[in-house]
Amino acid sequence: MTNVVQIKGGRIVTAVDDYVADIFIRNGRIEAIAASDSDISAEWVANSNLEVIDASDLLVMPGGIDVHTHMQFDLGDAQTVDSYETGTRSAAFGGTTTIVDFALQRKGQSPKQALDARLALAEPQACVDFGFHIILTDVNPDTLAEIPDLIDRDGVSSFKMFMAYPGVLMVSDADIFRAMRVAGHHGGMINVHAENGEVIQVLIEEALAQGNTSPKFHGLTRPRIMEAEATHRAIRLAELAEVPVYMVHLSAKEALDSVVEARDRGIPAFAETCPHYLFLTIEEYDRPGFEAAKYVMTPPLRESECQHALWRGLKFDDLQIVSTDHCPFCFNENPHGLNKSKQLGLGNFEKIPNGAPGVEFRLPLLFDGGVNQHRLTLNRFVQLTATAPAKMFGLFPRKGTIAVGSDADLVLFDPRKPHVLSAATHHSVVDYSLYEGFHVLGKVEKVFLRGRMIVDGEQWLGETGMGQYQRRSASGRIMA
Ligand code: DUC
Ligand code: ZN
Ligand code: ZN
């Protein structure tokens, strides 16, 4: 007799469906979906070791897919504080069952070496399924020659490139164009960090020379129109290369305008935004003392008019995905050390590690601020958090939907349960939350990864290392 899980009587919501039925899971996959009183139920009960999970009054949605996280990631002198183990467990408690994290190619290193090193680190630790984008920093003929195999053999079909951080991560327009052509013509896609790094560097140096060293100046030296300028430039490069392009962590209204303009002309330009740009504004940088350092991420928080534009963009598909850019550094030096802490930038905002945590709160925040506030339909919520990420980055239909044959990655979500977001109860090891004290309605109750219940309320039932590496197919191709 085989083991079968029956998720009974839940309201199944995908990007397009909304109905009450039972889901039958065998060998980690969805084997059948049937009305609760159908004959098939009786047949399965008779022929299997059946575990029945009552999902009545709960939403049953595809496991979340967060395509922008940085676990155990070196950013200059700093390292993010979540390991693959703690970061992916935190993701699971937030209803995310797959992440796409980053492998950073260092100067002199090949992208494949960068990927292998990350795989060796992540594989024994991952608590949810995972893939990688590779960050390209050293574009030379050997790097370019590796890209087709990385896509076809290793399942890495997306590559991040930086237009910011000159002398560190920034690459030239010429290198972006070269990589776009090679990747794009082999089913890959370039993800762009779009800010004009050189101009921003002038502003940073001016601010520091005038003694303006506090975190507030992080925001003031990274203007919206310099994000817009780079967004436009990246899209034009992709247009010339005739390949799709994806803008990461889009924050500024003016950058969104560039994406909309290109999409209106039929250019395959895509973009994500992140919860912090939807729920927080530039006013956080007015917090007293060094407290504002908690909000130092790149791009910085923007004015409320950008928030309105972003919500509108999510509704009308100008923006396709919400991901977290989970890049956690502690506020305090202890107990994890100075190099995992915002305190590195005490006295000089340029040295504050850029990044903020959030992998656990994407679903409850977007559900509450989006669905409960009538900015998004429930189907659109699923599209933004699971289906579109899966389609954009080559994981669909294995992931990102509830269908016969798909992995049984499921979130059972109570839409009526209130709770308070807090660092005291989240599962990341980072010592603060951007959303401390936010009251939200809607809570992740149970999470299944390939048919195994890994989260049940506050209980962790999964295993370290159970997350599997996902070889992805083409990126940026299917978006309907
Ligand atoms: N970009 C990211 O995507 N994450 C952290 C820092 C950055 O600049
Ligand atoms: Zn970035
Ligand atoms: Zn990032």
Short mmCIF file of C-alpha atoms and ligand atoms in Angstrom, two decimals, residues 68 70 75 160 162 165 193 249 298 325 327 354, ligand 1:
data_model
loop_
_atom_site.label_atom_id
_atom_site.label_comp_id
_atom_site.label_asym_id
_atom_site.label_seq_id
_atom_site.Cartn_x
_atom_site.Cartn_y
_atom_site.Cartn_z
CA HIS A 68 15.45 37.14 -4.89
CA HIS A 70 20.76 36.36 -0.33
CA LEU A 75 28.73 41.74 0.23
CA LYS A 160 22.37 39.29 -12.47
CA PHE A 162 25.09 45.50 -11.67
CA TYR A 165 28.80 49.98 -7.20
CA HIS A 193 20.41 46.11 -10.83
CA HIS A 249 14.04 45.41 -6.91
CA THR A 298 19.43 49.46 -2.34
CA ASP A 325 15.51 40.74 -1.70
CA CYS A 327 19.51 40.34 2.54
CA ASN A 354 23.01 47.33 1.95
N1 DUC B 1 21.23 44.63 -4.49
C1 DUC B 1 20.57 43.56 -4.13
O1 DUC B 1 19.85 43.00 -4.93
N2 DUC B 1 20.68 43.09 -2.89
C2 DUC B 1 21.50 43.67 -1.92
C3 DUC B 1 22.24 44.84 -2.33
C4 DUC B 1 22.02 45.29 -3.69
O2 DUC B 1 22.56 46.31 -4.10
#
